[in-house]
XYZ file of N, CA and C in Angstrom:
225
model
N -10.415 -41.478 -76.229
C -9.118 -41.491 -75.565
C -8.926 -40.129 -74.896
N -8.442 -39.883 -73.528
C -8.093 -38.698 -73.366
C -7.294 -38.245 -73.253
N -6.748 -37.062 -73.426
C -5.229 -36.115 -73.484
C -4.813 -36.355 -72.322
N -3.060 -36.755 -73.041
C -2.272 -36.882 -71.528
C -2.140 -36.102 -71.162
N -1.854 -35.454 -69.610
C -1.904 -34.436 -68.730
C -0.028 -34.381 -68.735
N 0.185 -33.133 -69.162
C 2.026 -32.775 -69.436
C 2.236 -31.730 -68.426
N 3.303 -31.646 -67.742
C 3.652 -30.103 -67.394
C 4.918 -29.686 -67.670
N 5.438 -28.577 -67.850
C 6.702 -27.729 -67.857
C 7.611 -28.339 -67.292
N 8.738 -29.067 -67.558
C 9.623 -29.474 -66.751
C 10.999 -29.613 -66.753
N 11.500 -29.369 -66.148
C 12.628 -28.614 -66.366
C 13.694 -29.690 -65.324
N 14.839 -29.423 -65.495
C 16.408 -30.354 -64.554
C 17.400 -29.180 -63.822
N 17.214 -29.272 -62.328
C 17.500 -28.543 -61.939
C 18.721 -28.617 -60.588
N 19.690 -28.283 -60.302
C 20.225 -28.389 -59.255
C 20.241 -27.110 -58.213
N 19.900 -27.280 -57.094
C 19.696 -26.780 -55.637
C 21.159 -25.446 -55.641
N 20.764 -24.421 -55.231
C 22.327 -23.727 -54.585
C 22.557 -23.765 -53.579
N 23.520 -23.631 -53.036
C 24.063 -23.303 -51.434
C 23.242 -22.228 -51.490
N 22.880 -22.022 -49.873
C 21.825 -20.748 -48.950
C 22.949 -19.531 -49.219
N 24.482 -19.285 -49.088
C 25.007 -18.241 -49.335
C 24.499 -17.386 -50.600
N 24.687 -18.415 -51.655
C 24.790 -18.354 -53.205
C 23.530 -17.210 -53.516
N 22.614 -18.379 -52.917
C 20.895 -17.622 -52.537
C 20.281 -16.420 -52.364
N 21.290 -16.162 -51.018
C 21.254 -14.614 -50.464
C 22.103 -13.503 -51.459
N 23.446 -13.802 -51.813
C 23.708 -13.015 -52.966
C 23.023 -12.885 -54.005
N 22.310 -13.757 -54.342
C 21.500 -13.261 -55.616
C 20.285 -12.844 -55.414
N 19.772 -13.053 -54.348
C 18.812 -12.168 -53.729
C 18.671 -10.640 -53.539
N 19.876 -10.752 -52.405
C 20.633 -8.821 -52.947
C 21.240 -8.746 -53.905
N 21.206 -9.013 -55.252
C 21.300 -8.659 -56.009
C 20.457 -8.000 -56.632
N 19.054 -9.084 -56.753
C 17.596 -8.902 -57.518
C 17.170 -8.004 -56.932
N 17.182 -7.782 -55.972
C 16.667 -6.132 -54.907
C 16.960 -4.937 -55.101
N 18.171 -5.366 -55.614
C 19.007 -3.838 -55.979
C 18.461 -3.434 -57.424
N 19.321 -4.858 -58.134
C 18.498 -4.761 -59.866
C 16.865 -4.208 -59.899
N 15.768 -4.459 -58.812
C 14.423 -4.155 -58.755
C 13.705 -2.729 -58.470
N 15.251 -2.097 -57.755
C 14.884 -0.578 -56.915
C 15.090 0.162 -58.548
N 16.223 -0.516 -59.335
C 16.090 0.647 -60.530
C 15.613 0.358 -61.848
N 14.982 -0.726 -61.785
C 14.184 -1.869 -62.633
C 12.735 -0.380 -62.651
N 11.864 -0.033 -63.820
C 10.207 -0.011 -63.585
C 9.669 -1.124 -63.335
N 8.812 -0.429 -62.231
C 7.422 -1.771 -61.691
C 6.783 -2.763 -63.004
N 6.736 -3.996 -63.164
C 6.093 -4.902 -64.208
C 6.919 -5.034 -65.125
N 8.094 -5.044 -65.654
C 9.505 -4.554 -66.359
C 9.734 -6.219 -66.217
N 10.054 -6.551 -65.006
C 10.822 -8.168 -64.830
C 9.898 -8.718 -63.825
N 9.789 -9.911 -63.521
C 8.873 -10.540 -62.771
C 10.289 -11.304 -61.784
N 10.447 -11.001 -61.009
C 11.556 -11.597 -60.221
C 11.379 -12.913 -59.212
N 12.287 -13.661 -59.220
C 11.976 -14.641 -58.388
C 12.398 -15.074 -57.091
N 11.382 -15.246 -56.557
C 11.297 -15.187 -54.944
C 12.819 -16.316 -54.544
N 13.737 -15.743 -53.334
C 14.859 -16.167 -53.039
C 14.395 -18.146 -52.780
N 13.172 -18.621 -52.500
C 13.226 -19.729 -52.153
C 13.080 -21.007 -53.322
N 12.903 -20.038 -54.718
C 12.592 -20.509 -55.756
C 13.710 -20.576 -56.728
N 15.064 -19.604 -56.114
C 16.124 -19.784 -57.174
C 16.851 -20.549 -57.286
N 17.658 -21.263 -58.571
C 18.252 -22.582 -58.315
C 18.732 -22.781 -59.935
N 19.518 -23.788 -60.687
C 20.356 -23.399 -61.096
C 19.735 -24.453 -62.087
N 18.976 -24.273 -63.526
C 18.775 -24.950 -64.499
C 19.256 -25.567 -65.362
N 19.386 -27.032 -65.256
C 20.419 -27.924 -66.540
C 20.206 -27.636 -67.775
N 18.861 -28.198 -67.710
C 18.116 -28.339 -69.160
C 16.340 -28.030 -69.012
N 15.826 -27.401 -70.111
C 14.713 -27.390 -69.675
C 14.194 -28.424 -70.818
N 12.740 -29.142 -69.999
C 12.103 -30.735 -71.016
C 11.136 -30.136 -71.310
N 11.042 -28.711 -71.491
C 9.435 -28.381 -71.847
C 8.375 -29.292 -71.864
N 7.127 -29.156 -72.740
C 6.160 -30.063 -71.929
C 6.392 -31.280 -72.079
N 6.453 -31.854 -70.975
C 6.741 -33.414 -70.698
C 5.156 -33.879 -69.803
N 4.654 -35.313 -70.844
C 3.894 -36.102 -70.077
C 4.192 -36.510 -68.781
N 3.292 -36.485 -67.927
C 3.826 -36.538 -66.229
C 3.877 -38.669 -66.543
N 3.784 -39.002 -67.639
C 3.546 -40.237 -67.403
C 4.674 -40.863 -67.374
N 5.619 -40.170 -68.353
C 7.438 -40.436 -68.115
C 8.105 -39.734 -67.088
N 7.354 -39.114 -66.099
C 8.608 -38.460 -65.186
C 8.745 -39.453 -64.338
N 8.435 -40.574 -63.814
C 8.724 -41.425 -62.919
C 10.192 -42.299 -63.934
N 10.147 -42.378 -65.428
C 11.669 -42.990 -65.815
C 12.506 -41.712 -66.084
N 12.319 -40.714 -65.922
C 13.203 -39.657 -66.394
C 13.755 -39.174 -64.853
N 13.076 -39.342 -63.901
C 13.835 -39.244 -62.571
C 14.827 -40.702 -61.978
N 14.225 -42.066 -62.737
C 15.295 -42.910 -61.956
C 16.042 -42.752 -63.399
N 16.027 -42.403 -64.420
C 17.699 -41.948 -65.226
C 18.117 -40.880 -64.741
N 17.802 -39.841 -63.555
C 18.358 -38.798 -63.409
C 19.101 -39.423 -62.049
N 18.456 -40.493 -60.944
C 19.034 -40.749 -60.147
C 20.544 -41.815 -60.638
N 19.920 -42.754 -61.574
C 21.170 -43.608 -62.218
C 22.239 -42.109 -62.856
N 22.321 -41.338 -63.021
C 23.670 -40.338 -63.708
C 23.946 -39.895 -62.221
N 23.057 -39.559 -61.453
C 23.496 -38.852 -60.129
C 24.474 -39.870 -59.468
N 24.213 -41.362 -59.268
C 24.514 -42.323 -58.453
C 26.490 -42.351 -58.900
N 26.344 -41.799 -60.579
C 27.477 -42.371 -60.858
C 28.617 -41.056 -60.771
């Protein structure tokens, strides 16, 4: 039998592009007085606002864990 293939997965909602840029200059500023390798910061196109995290989840349920995420969204 072989091991199901899982990845990191996490529930996430999108920010507004304003939201984005403020926390962007934020992390820039926080980084100038941060030491180098201290925090690993994340790139402005990657930030976004975490529900819940599903740690490792089989990719074999993310196809029912996204239409229960679309059925809560719908409602």
């Amino acid at each position: 039998m072989r091991p199901m293939k899982s990845i990191r997965a996490f529930i996430a909602v999108p920010l507004p592009a304003t939201v984005i840029t403020h926390l962007s200059q934020i992390s820039q500023a926080l980084g100038r007085q941060t030491p180098p390798g201290v925090v690993r910061w994340v790139l402005p196109e990657a930030i976004h606002l975490t529900l819940v995290f599903l740690g490792d989840t089989v990719e074999d349920k993310l196809p029912a864990v996204c239409a229960t995420l679309d059925k809560v969204a719908a409602g």
